[in-house]
C-alpha cells in the first residue's frame, strides 16, 4: 500500500494542483505521451495496462499512459507539491522525492503501474493501478484474488469541481473490469477527511463498504463490483 491516499489527493474533485500551460502545444503532448517512449519489459500482473488503449468518456477521449520517469517526473512533481495534494499524498519536495516513489513501482514486480491520465491529448491526472490483493491493504479488508485498486489525483485546476473526476473514475473502473476478466472488484481507500473524493467515488458507482483504520489514515473502503456495475 503506497504512503498515499487512494484517489485521495483528491484527485477526484477538489484537492488538485493548477498546472501551468505547457510550452508545447496539445498535439505535441499527445504525440509524446501516446506514442512513446515504451516502458521496459516487466512482469505482468495487471493484464498489460499499456495496451488498454483509449476510451470515450462523457468528458472526452481518455487514456492511461504508463509513466516514463525521464519524461514525466517533473510534471508529477509539480502536482505533488500543491499543498492540497501533499496533504493526502505526502510526497511534496524535490524531484527526487517523486522520482523515488515512481521508481519503487517501475522497478518493482509489476503489482502497481503508475500512469498519466491523458484527456483529449493532454496529460491532466496521475493514476496508480495496483493489485490490491497483493498490497498491504489486503491485511485490512477481506481481499479477493485479483482485486484491483486505484489511486488518483487531478493535476489541472480547470478540471476540478466539474464532475470530471467522477466521470473518469467510472470510466477507468469500467476499463479495469473490461480489460481484466479475472478481476471481480475495483477498490479504493480514500481518506475519510477527503469528502470530495469520497463523493466522487460514490458518484462513479462505488459503494462505501467499510471504514478502515490503516497505519497512515482512517480510510473509506470503496468498492465497485462487477456484478453491480450496470446498476450503480
XYZ file of C-alpha atoms in Angstrom:
232
model
C 0.000 0.000 0.000
C 1.613 3.268 -1.030
C 2.060 6.016 1.589
C -0.596 7.953 -0.258
C -4.318 8.135 -0.298
C -6.312 6.194 -2.752
C -7.753 8.637 -5.037
C -7.419 10.812 -2.130
C -5.399 13.510 -3.269
C -8.441 14.174 -4.398
C -7.858 13.820 -7.082
C -11.180 13.153 -7.849
C -12.545 16.572 -7.483
C -11.198 19.437 -5.466
C -7.785 18.830 -3.928
C -5.736 19.363 -7.033
C -2.998 21.494 -8.470
C -3.153 24.095 -11.178
C -0.854 23.015 -13.977
C 0.662 25.888 -15.892
C 0.099 25.572 -19.639
C 2.912 23.646 -21.228
C 5.155 25.417 -23.694
C 4.370 22.590 -26.061
C 1.058 22.557 -27.967
C -1.503 19.837 -27.096
C -0.773 17.945 -30.295
C 2.861 17.629 -29.284
C 1.872 16.478 -25.806
C -0.378 13.842 -27.312
C 2.399 12.654 -29.599
C 4.919 12.333 -26.780
C 2.645 10.643 -24.274
C 0.660 8.359 -26.533
C 3.395 7.327 -28.927
C 6.332 6.701 -26.628
C 8.769 6.099 -25.183
C 7.985 2.497 -24.484
C 8.231 1.247 -20.939
C 10.772 -1.510 -20.302
C 9.555 -5.071 -20.139
C 8.370 -6.040 -16.667
C 6.270 -8.725 -15.006
C 2.616 -8.541 -15.999
C 0.306 -8.706 -13.006
C -2.277 -6.274 -14.380
C -3.023 -7.546 -17.882
C -0.944 -5.081 -19.876
C -2.157 -1.654 -18.772
C -0.047 -0.108 -21.541
C -2.197 -1.878 -24.121
C -5.600 -0.987 -22.712
C -5.941 1.829 -25.229
C -8.135 4.945 -25.273
C -11.756 5.074 -24.176
C -14.544 7.503 -24.871
C -15.988 9.286 -21.831
C -18.593 11.974 -21.326
C -15.751 14.474 -20.870
C -13.594 13.434 -23.830
C -11.230 10.772 -25.104
C -9.168 9.377 -22.243
C -6.185 7.050 -21.980
C -3.965 5.704 -19.216
C -0.339 6.011 -20.309
C 2.254 4.273 -18.107
C 4.721 6.726 -16.615
C 8.183 7.105 -18.086
C 10.420 8.537 -15.388
C 12.579 10.843 -17.515
C 9.609 12.237 -19.391
C 7.018 12.587 -16.635
C 8.683 13.073 -13.241
C 8.882 16.872 -13.484
C 5.174 17.234 -14.215
C 4.126 14.817 -11.479
C 6.470 16.547 -9.017
C 4.732 19.844 -9.747
C 1.373 18.287 -8.963
C 2.652 16.622 -5.791
C 3.869 19.965 -4.451
C 0.433 21.516 -4.385
C -0.460 21.822 -0.669
C -3.920 20.319 -1.190
C -2.398 17.286 -2.883
C 0.504 16.853 -0.484
C -1.893 16.872 2.473
C -3.005 13.407 1.361
C -0.200 12.029 -0.809
C 2.614 13.351 1.428
C 5.056 13.492 -1.490
C 5.919 17.173 -1.632
C 9.576 18.067 -2.028
C 12.274 17.983 -4.694
C 12.152 15.990 -7.902
C 13.900 13.061 -6.250
C 11.024 12.607 -3.771
C 8.597 11.969 -6.596
C 11.162 10.021 -8.607
C 11.789 7.683 -5.683
C 8.046 6.993 -5.341
C 7.716 6.304 -9.060
C 10.908 4.254 -9.271
C 9.733 1.919 -6.500
C 6.804 0.955 -8.717
C 8.644 0.969 -12.042
C 11.427 -1.234 -10.665
C 9.055 -3.466 -8.716
C 7.343 -6.721 -9.579
C 4.532 -5.155 -11.598
C 1.879 -5.119 -8.904
C 1.460 -1.330 -9.286
C 1.552 0.646 -12.534
C 1.851 4.450 -12.305
C 0.148 6.221 -15.204
C -0.599 9.632 -16.582
C -4.212 10.235 -17.446
C -4.340 11.875 -20.873
C -7.618 13.620 -21.726
C -8.110 14.762 -25.320
C -4.366 14.532 -25.850
C -3.278 16.465 -22.741
C -1.821 14.910 -19.545
C -4.076 16.101 -16.722
C -4.052 13.468 -13.973
C -1.923 10.871 -12.229
C -3.158 7.337 -11.537
C -1.855 4.217 -9.873
C -3.477 0.946 -10.919
C -2.452 -1.754 -8.465
C -3.176 -5.284 -7.311
C -4.992 -4.640 -4.057
C -4.898 -8.334 -3.194
C -1.072 -8.217 -3.280
C -0.826 -4.876 -1.466
C -0.512 -4.340 2.309
C -4.091 -3.046 2.081
C -5.180 -6.686 1.853
C -4.337 -7.090 5.549
C -7.151 -4.701 6.440
C -10.111 -5.989 4.453
C -11.318 -9.370 3.099
C -9.448 -9.178 -0.192
C -10.317 -11.404 -3.120
C -7.915 -12.626 -5.818
C -7.271 -10.007 -8.481
C -8.952 -7.132 -6.625
C -7.646 -4.068 -8.462
C -7.071 -0.760 -6.692
C -6.987 2.835 -7.911
C -5.183 5.926 -6.644
C -5.882 9.208 -8.402
C -5.116 12.896 -8.426
C -6.286 15.511 -10.910
C -3.488 17.876 -11.891
C -5.186 20.771 -13.655
C -7.273 23.269 -11.719
C -9.589 23.726 -14.704
C -10.633 20.086 -14.314
C -11.736 20.397 -10.690
C -15.270 20.696 -9.403
C -16.887 19.974 -12.760
C -17.600 16.269 -12.378
C -14.562 15.298 -14.447
C -13.025 13.240 -11.659
C -16.268 11.320 -11.164
C -16.598 10.654 -14.891
C -13.020 9.430 -15.190
C -13.289 7.212 -12.114
C -16.331 5.498 -13.587
C -14.636 5.128 -16.968
C -11.396 3.739 -15.536
C -13.235 1.325 -13.240
C -15.151 0.055 -16.258
C -11.899 -0.170 -18.193
C -10.345 -2.303 -15.452
C -13.310 -4.655 -15.432
C -13.322 -4.874 -19.234
C -9.584 -5.467 -19.597
C -9.121 -7.696 -16.534
C -11.678 -10.530 -16.785
C -10.226 -12.167 -13.672
C -10.977 -9.047 -11.596
C -14.351 -9.006 -9.878
C -13.944 -5.754 -7.949
C -12.265 -2.382 -8.220
C -11.345 -0.935 -4.822
C -10.076 2.321 -3.360
C -9.307 3.626 0.121
C -9.566 7.430 0.217
C -9.066 9.313 3.442
C -12.428 9.888 5.120
C -11.475 13.541 5.553
C -11.384 13.952 1.805
C -15.120 14.285 1.350
C -14.989 15.499 -2.299
C -13.009 12.403 -3.192
C -15.355 10.037 -1.359
C -18.303 11.732 -3.062
C -16.646 11.290 -6.457
C -16.209 7.557 -5.886
C -19.849 7.263 -4.826
C -20.900 9.154 -7.939
C -18.781 6.799 -10.037
C -20.699 3.722 -8.921
C -18.551 2.669 -5.967
C -20.179 1.742 -2.679
C -18.877 2.514 0.785
C -18.074 -0.943 2.107
C -16.457 -0.059 5.440
C -14.350 2.380 7.379
C -10.825 1.035 7.751
C -8.055 2.073 10.120
C -4.846 1.996 8.098
C -1.416 2.829 9.505
C -1.430 6.302 7.950
C -5.112 7.253 7.816
C -8.728 6.478 8.583
C -9.973 5.355 5.187
C -13.242 4.771 3.406
C -13.118 1.388 1.682
C -14.830 1.957 -1.651
C -15.755 -0.986 -3.899
C -17.159 -1.203 -7.412
C -18.469 -4.716 -8.020
C -18.526 -6.283 -11.452
C -21.970 -7.721 -10.718
C -23.383 -4.286 -9.838
C -21.575 -2.178 -12.416
C -24.663 -1.651 -14.573
C -26.889 -0.863 -11.601
C -24.814 1.804 -9.811
